[in-house]
PDB file of C-alpha atoms in Angstrom:
ATOM      1  CA  MET N 141     122.319   4.470-127.705  1.00 52.00           C
ATOM      2  CA  LYS N 142     119.394   6.894-127.712  1.00 61.00           C
ATOM      3  CA  ASN N 143     119.555   7.339-131.508  1.00 65.00           C
ATOM      4  CA  THR N 144     119.706   3.569-132.007  1.00 66.00           C
ATOM      5  CA  LEU N 145     116.599   3.170-129.868  1.00 60.00           C
ATOM      6  CA  LYS N 146     114.804   5.856-131.888  1.00 62.00           C
ATOM      7  CA  LYS N 147     115.803   4.163-135.132  1.00 66.00           C
ATOM      8  CA  LEU N 148     114.455   0.811-133.923  1.00 68.00           C
ATOM      9  CA  LEU N 149     111.267   2.184-132.369  1.00 66.00           C
ATOM     10  CA  ILE N 150     109.705   3.349-135.641  1.00 66.00           C
ATOM     11  CA  PRO N 151     110.163   0.100-137.647  1.00 72.00           C
ATOM     12  CA  ILE N 152     109.064  -1.982-134.658  1.00 72.00           C
ATOM     13  CA  GLY N 153     105.918   0.155-134.279  1.00 70.00           C
ATOM     14  CA  ILE N 154     105.111  -0.137-137.969  1.00 71.00           C
ATOM     15  CA  LEU N 155     105.737  -3.907-137.874  1.00 75.00           C
ATOM     16  CA  MET N 156     103.415  -4.241-134.875  1.00 73.00           C
ATOM     17  CA  ALA N 157     100.706  -2.246-136.662  1.00 71.00           C
ATOM     18  CA  ILE N 158     100.982  -4.404-139.784  1.00 74.00           C
ATOM     19  CA  SER N 159     100.923  -7.620-137.703  1.00 75.00           C
ATOM     20  CA  PHE N 160      97.807  -6.439-135.900  1.00 70.00           C
ATOM     21  CA  LEU N 161      96.142  -5.683-139.228  1.00 69.00           C
ATOM     22  CA  PHE N 162      96.956  -9.112-140.684  1.00 73.00           C
ATOM     23  CA  THR N 163      95.583 -10.791-137.570  1.00 70.00           C
ATOM     24  CA  PHE N 164      92.234  -9.060-138.052  1.00 64.00           C
ATOM     25  CA  ILE N 165      92.200  -9.868-141.763  1.00 67.00           C
ATOM     26  CA  LEU N 166      92.797 -13.568-141.027  1.00 67.00           C
ATOM     27  CA  LEU N 167      90.053 -13.501-138.400  1.00 62.00           C
ATOM     28  CA  PHE N 168      87.738 -11.855-140.920  1.00 58.00           C
ATOM     29  CA  LEU N 169      88.496 -14.456-143.607  1.00 60.00           C
ATOM     30  CA  GLN N 170      88.075 -17.330-141.152  1.00 56.00           C
ATOM     31  CA  THR N 171      84.602 -16.114-140.197  1.00 52.00           C
ATOM     32  CA  GLY N 172      83.585 -16.139-143.869  1.00 55.00           C
ATOM     33  CA  ASN N 173      84.745 -19.732-144.186  1.00 59.00           C
ATOM     34  CA  GLN N 174      82.638 -20.701-141.170  1.00 73.00           C
ATOM     35  CA  SER N 175      79.519 -19.352-142.843  1.00 73.00           C
ATOM     36  CA  ASP N 176      80.227 -21.477-145.922  1.00 77.00           C
ATOM     37  CA  TYR N 177      80.937 -24.490-143.736  1.00 82.00           C
ATOM     38  CA  TYR N 178      77.719 -24.197-141.731  1.00 84.00           C
ATOM     39  CA  SER N 179      75.706 -23.739-144.953  1.00 83.00           C
ATOM     40  CA  ASP N 180      76.612 -27.244-146.153  1.00 89.00           C
ATOM     41  CA  LYS N 181      74.175 -29.664-144.502  1.00 91.00           C
ATOM     42  CA  THR N 182      76.446 -32.623-145.259  1.00 92.00           C
ATOM     43  CA  ASN N 183      78.855 -31.285-142.595  1.00 91.00           C
ATOM     44  CA  TYR N 184      76.371 -32.066-139.819  1.00 93.00           C
ATOM     45  CA  GLU N 185      76.183 -35.282-137.848  1.00 93.00           C
ATOM     46  CA  LYS N 186      73.332 -36.649-135.772  1.00 95.00           C
ATOM     47  CA  ILE N 187      74.670 -38.037-132.513  1.00 92.00           C
ATOM     48  CA  ASN N 188      72.991 -39.463-129.416  1.00 93.00           C
ATOM     49  CA  VAL N 189      74.255 -38.063-126.136  1.00 90.00           C
ATOM     50  CA  GLU N 190      73.301 -38.080-122.477  1.00 90.00           C
ATOM     51  CA  VAL N 191      72.399 -34.730-120.898  1.00 89.00           C
ATOM     52  CA  GLU N 192      74.748 -33.817-118.034  1.00 84.00           C
ATOM     53  CA  GLY N 193      73.444 -30.275-117.489  1.00 81.00           C
ATOM     54  CA  ILE N 194      71.930 -27.190-119.104  1.00 80.00           C
ATOM     55  CA  ARG N 195      72.833 -23.551-118.440  1.00 78.00           C
ATOM     56  CA  PHE N 196      70.846 -20.608-119.777  1.00 73.00           C
ATOM     57  CA  ASN N 197      71.788 -16.995-120.370  1.00 70.00           C
ATOM     58  CA  GLU N 198      70.447 -14.275-122.639  1.00 66.00           C
ATOM     59  CA  ASN N 199      72.905 -14.816-125.507  1.00 64.00           C
ATOM     60  CA  ARG N 200      73.167 -18.564-125.658  1.00 62.00           C
ATOM     61  CA  THR N 201      72.064 -21.766-124.006  1.00 61.00           C
ATOM     62  CA  ILE N 202      74.720 -24.321-123.209  1.00 65.00           C
ATOM     63  CA  ILE N 203      73.907 -27.982-122.882  1.00 66.00           C
ATOM     64  CA  TYR N 204      76.492 -30.332-121.413  1.00 65.00           C
ATOM     65  CA  PHE N 205      77.095 -33.890-122.474  1.00 68.00           C
ATOM     66  CA  ASN N 206      80.493 -35.547-122.473  1.00 62.00           C
ATOM     67  CA  GLN N 207      81.495 -32.433-124.452  1.00 73.00           C
ATOM     68  CA  THR N 208      80.016 -28.950-124.398  1.00 78.00           C
ATOM     69  CA  TYR N 209      77.548 -27.839-127.047  1.00 82.00           C
ATOM     70  CA  CYS N 210      75.556 -24.627-127.310  1.00 83.00           C
ATOM     71  CA  PHE N 211      72.660 -22.966-129.061  1.00 85.00           C
ATOM     72  CA  VAL N 212      73.412 -19.533-130.515  1.00 84.00           C
ATOM     73  CA  GLY N 213      71.442 -16.814-132.250  1.00 85.00           C
ATOM     74  CA  ASP N 214      67.734 -17.445-132.839  1.00 90.00           C
ATOM     75  CA  ASN N 215      68.180 -21.119-131.933  1.00 90.00           C
ATOM     76  CA  VAL N 216      68.304 -20.065-128.262  1.00 87.00           C
ATOM     77  CA  SER N 217      64.773 -18.656-128.330  1.00 88.00           C
ATOM     78  CA  VAL N 218      63.495 -21.621-130.371  1.00 93.00           C
ATOM     79  CA  VAL N 219      64.633 -24.212-127.806  1.00 90.00           C
ATOM     80  CA  LEU N 220      63.438 -22.066-124.902  1.00 87.00           C
ATOM     81  CA  ASN N 221      60.009 -21.732-126.551  1.00 92.00           C
ATOM     82  CA  ASN N 222      59.963 -25.508-127.065  1.00 93.00           C
ATOM     83  CA  ASN N 223      60.543 -26.191-123.353  1.00 90.00           C
ATOM     84  CA  ILE N 224      64.144 -27.403-123.370  1.00 88.00           C
ATOM     85  CA  GLU N 225      64.102 -26.924-119.592  1.00 85.00           C
ATOM     86  CA  GLU N 226      62.025 -30.124-119.310  1.00 89.00           C
ATOM     87  CA  LEU N 227      65.172 -32.108-120.179  1.00 89.00           C
ATOM     88  CA  ILE N 228      66.895 -33.508-117.118  1.00 88.00           C
ATOM     89  CA  ASN N 229      70.307 -34.953-116.397  1.00 88.00           C
ATOM     90  CA  GLY N 230      70.504 -38.487-117.716  1.00 90.00           C
ATOM     91  CA  ASP N 231      68.100 -37.962-120.645  1.00 92.00           C
ATOM     92  CA  VAL N 232      69.428 -39.336-123.922  1.00 93.00           C
ATOM     93  CA  VAL N 233      68.824 -36.935-126.802  1.00 94.00           C
ATOM     94  CA  SER N 234      69.793 -36.688-130.448  1.00 95.00           C
ATOM     95  CA  ILE N 235      71.625 -33.559-131.523  1.00 94.00           C
ATOM     96  CA  TYR N 236      72.790 -32.305-134.893  1.00 95.00           C
ATOM     97  CA  VAL N 237      76.224 -30.688-134.854  1.00 92.00           C
ATOM     98  CA  ALA N 238      78.964 -29.784-137.299  1.00 88.00           C
ATOM     99  CA  LEU N 239      82.169 -30.873-135.634  1.00 81.00           C
ATOM    100  CA  GLY N 240      84.567 -29.225-138.085  1.00 77.00           C
ATOM    101  CA  TYR N 241      84.608 -25.803-136.388  1.00 65.00           C
ATOM    102  CA  PHE N 242      84.759 -24.820-132.757  1.00 57.00           C
ATOM    103  CA  LYS N 243      82.552 -21.942-131.782  1.00 51.00           C
ATOM    104  CA  ASP N 244      82.088 -19.564-128.857  1.00 47.00           C
ATOM    105  CA  GLY N 245      84.822 -20.748-126.516  1.00 52.00           C
ATOM    106  CA  TYR N 246      85.158 -24.264-127.931  1.00 62.00           C
ATOM    107  CA  ASP N 247      81.460 -25.100-127.721  1.00 74.00           C
ATOM    108  CA  PHE N 248      79.988 -26.777-130.787  1.00 83.00           C
ATOM    109  CA  PRO N 249      76.763 -25.144-132.008  1.00 87.00           C
ATOM    110  CA  ILE N 250      73.701 -27.405-131.998  1.00 91.00           C
ATOM    111  CA  VAL N 251      71.363 -26.998-134.972  1.00 94.00           C
ATOM    112  CA  GLY N 252      68.910 -29.773-134.120  1.00 96.00           C
ATOM    113  CA  LEU N 253      67.679 -31.393-130.902  1.00 95.00           C
ATOM    114  CA  GLU N 254      65.241 -34.267-130.452  1.00 96.00           C
ATOM    115  CA  LYS N 255      64.197 -36.607-127.675  1.00 95.00           C
ATOM    116  CA  ASN N 256      62.077 -39.520-128.809  1.00 93.00           C
ATOM    117  CA  ASP N 257      59.193 -37.873-130.727  1.00 92.00           C
ATOM    118  CA  THR N 258      59.720 -34.413-129.253  1.00 95.00           C
ATOM    119  CA  ILE N 259      61.555 -31.950-131.492  1.00 96.00           C
ATOM    120  CA  TYR N 260      63.057 -29.061-129.553  1.00 95.00           C
ATOM    121  CA  LEU N 261      64.872 -27.648-132.570  1.00 96.00           C
ATOM    122  CA  ASN N 262      64.098 -28.671-136.141  1.00 97.00           C
ATOM    123  CA  PHE N 263      67.297 -29.372-138.083  1.00 97.00           C
ATOM    124  CA  ASP N 264      66.398 -27.266-141.150  1.00 96.00           C
ATOM    125  CA  LEU N 265      65.341 -24.283-139.041  1.00 97.00           C
ATOM    126  CA  GLY N 266      68.434 -24.708-136.862  1.00 96.00           C
ATOM    127  CA  VAL N 267      70.764 -24.652-139.872  1.00 95.00           C
ATOM    128  CA  GLU N 268      68.978 -21.591-141.270  1.00 94.00           C
ATOM    129  CA  ASN N 269      69.366 -19.803-137.923  1.00 94.00           C
ATOM    130  CA  GLN N 270      73.028 -20.849-137.645  1.00 90.00           C
ATOM    131  CA  ILE N 271      73.782 -19.397-141.079  1.00 89.00           C
ATOM    132  CA  LYS N 272      71.991 -16.173-140.113  1.00 90.00           C
ATOM    133  CA  HIS N 273      74.037 -16.028-136.902  1.00 85.00           C
ATOM    134  CA  GLU N 274      77.278 -16.541-138.854  1.00 81.00           C
ATOM    135  CA  GLU N 275      76.363 -13.775-141.305  1.00 82.00           C
ATOM    136  CA  GLN N 276      75.656 -11.388-138.412  1.00 80.00           C
ATOM    137  CA  THR N 277      78.980 -12.332-136.824  1.00 75.00           C
ATOM    138  CA  TYR N 278      80.703 -11.732-140.169  1.00 67.00           C
ATOM    139  CA  LYS N 279      79.160  -8.247-140.375  1.00 69.00           C
ATOM    140  CA  SER N 280      80.316  -7.381-136.862  1.00 66.00           C
ATOM    141  CA  TYR N 281      83.842  -8.582-137.708  1.00 62.00           C
ATOM    142  CA  SER N 282      83.689  -6.418-140.837  1.00 63.00           C
ATOM    143  CA  LYS N 283      83.011  -3.373-138.686  1.00 64.00           C
ATOM    144  CA  MET N 284      85.830  -4.319-136.325  1.00 65.00           C
ATOM    145  CA  LEU N 285      88.168  -4.786-139.277  1.00 67.00           C
ATOM    146  CA  LEU N 286      87.302  -1.389-140.742  1.00 67.00           C
ATOM    147  CA  THR N 287      87.801   0.294-137.366  1.00 74.00           C
ATOM    148  CA  SER N 288      91.127  -1.499-136.949  1.00 70.00           C
ATOM    149  CA  ILE N 289      92.319  -0.447-140.394  1.00 69.00           C
ATOM    150  CA  VAL N 290      91.512   3.188-139.631  1.00 72.00           C
ATOM    151  CA  PHE N 291      93.221   2.946-136.231  1.00 74.00           C
ATOM    152  CA  LEU N 292      96.299   1.242-137.698  1.00 72.00           C
ATOM    153  CA  GLY N 293      96.445   3.788-140.514  1.00 71.00           C
ATOM    154  CA  ILE N 294      96.468   6.660-138.031  1.00 76.00           C
ATOM    155  CA  MET N 295      98.989   4.855-135.847  1.00 72.00           C
ATOM    156  CA  SER N 296     101.280   4.099-138.793  1.00 71.00           C
ATOM    157  CA  LEU N 297     100.970   7.679-140.028  1.00 72.00           C
ATOM    158  CA  SER N 298     101.966   8.962-136.588  1.00 74.00           C
ATOM    159  CA  PHE N 299     105.026   6.676-136.638  1.00 70.00           C
ATOM    160  CA  VAL N 300     106.014   7.984-140.067  1.00 71.00           C
ATOM    161  CA  ILE N 301     105.545  11.627-138.985  1.00 75.00           C
ATOM    162  CA  THR N 302     107.595  10.961-135.834  1.00 72.00           C
ATOM    163  CA  TRP N 303     110.303   9.352-137.948  1.00 68.00           C
ATOM    164  CA  ILE N 304     110.353  12.289-140.389  1.00 71.00           C
ATOM    165  CA  LEU N 305     110.527  14.822-137.548  1.00 73.00           C
ATOM    166  CA  SER N 306     113.323  12.871-135.856  1.00 69.00           C
ATOM    167  CA  LYS N 307     115.324  12.966-139.129  1.00 69.00           C
ATOM    168  CA  LYS N 308     115.081  16.762-139.276  1.00 67.00           C
ATOM    169  CA  LYS N 309     116.734  17.187-135.854  1.00 60.00           C
TER     170      LYS N 309
END
């Protein structure tokens, strides 16, 4: 029984390491696709929505309508500098969003915001900032992927060494 458990432990460990690696690779590739997606301005829609609430924090600003949307990256500081806090519940605004990808906990990123003649976030600037944000995210995932590959390599090597040493006994 003990030998059977030892024999199964090594392949299961290696399989887990490989699965973990493929998960990070898929995550890495998906992030690259998002950058391409957000670069195409034809993927964005202009929709009119009623403000139900706004929440601010240092990394992103979330604005609530009948769905949740957010500003990320440099778009946060742009809307804060353009007095987004003057919007109140019940205001009808126009937002530009790309609805093909969820982002940051299922919030859609806003790349343009207008109310009547007031522009809180210019669409072209918003798209440019969104692409920059995606590229930064891609770089951070690249670092995570590299770290994971090194970790999984060491882990797999330790499984192989353990397996070799168990064969010698």
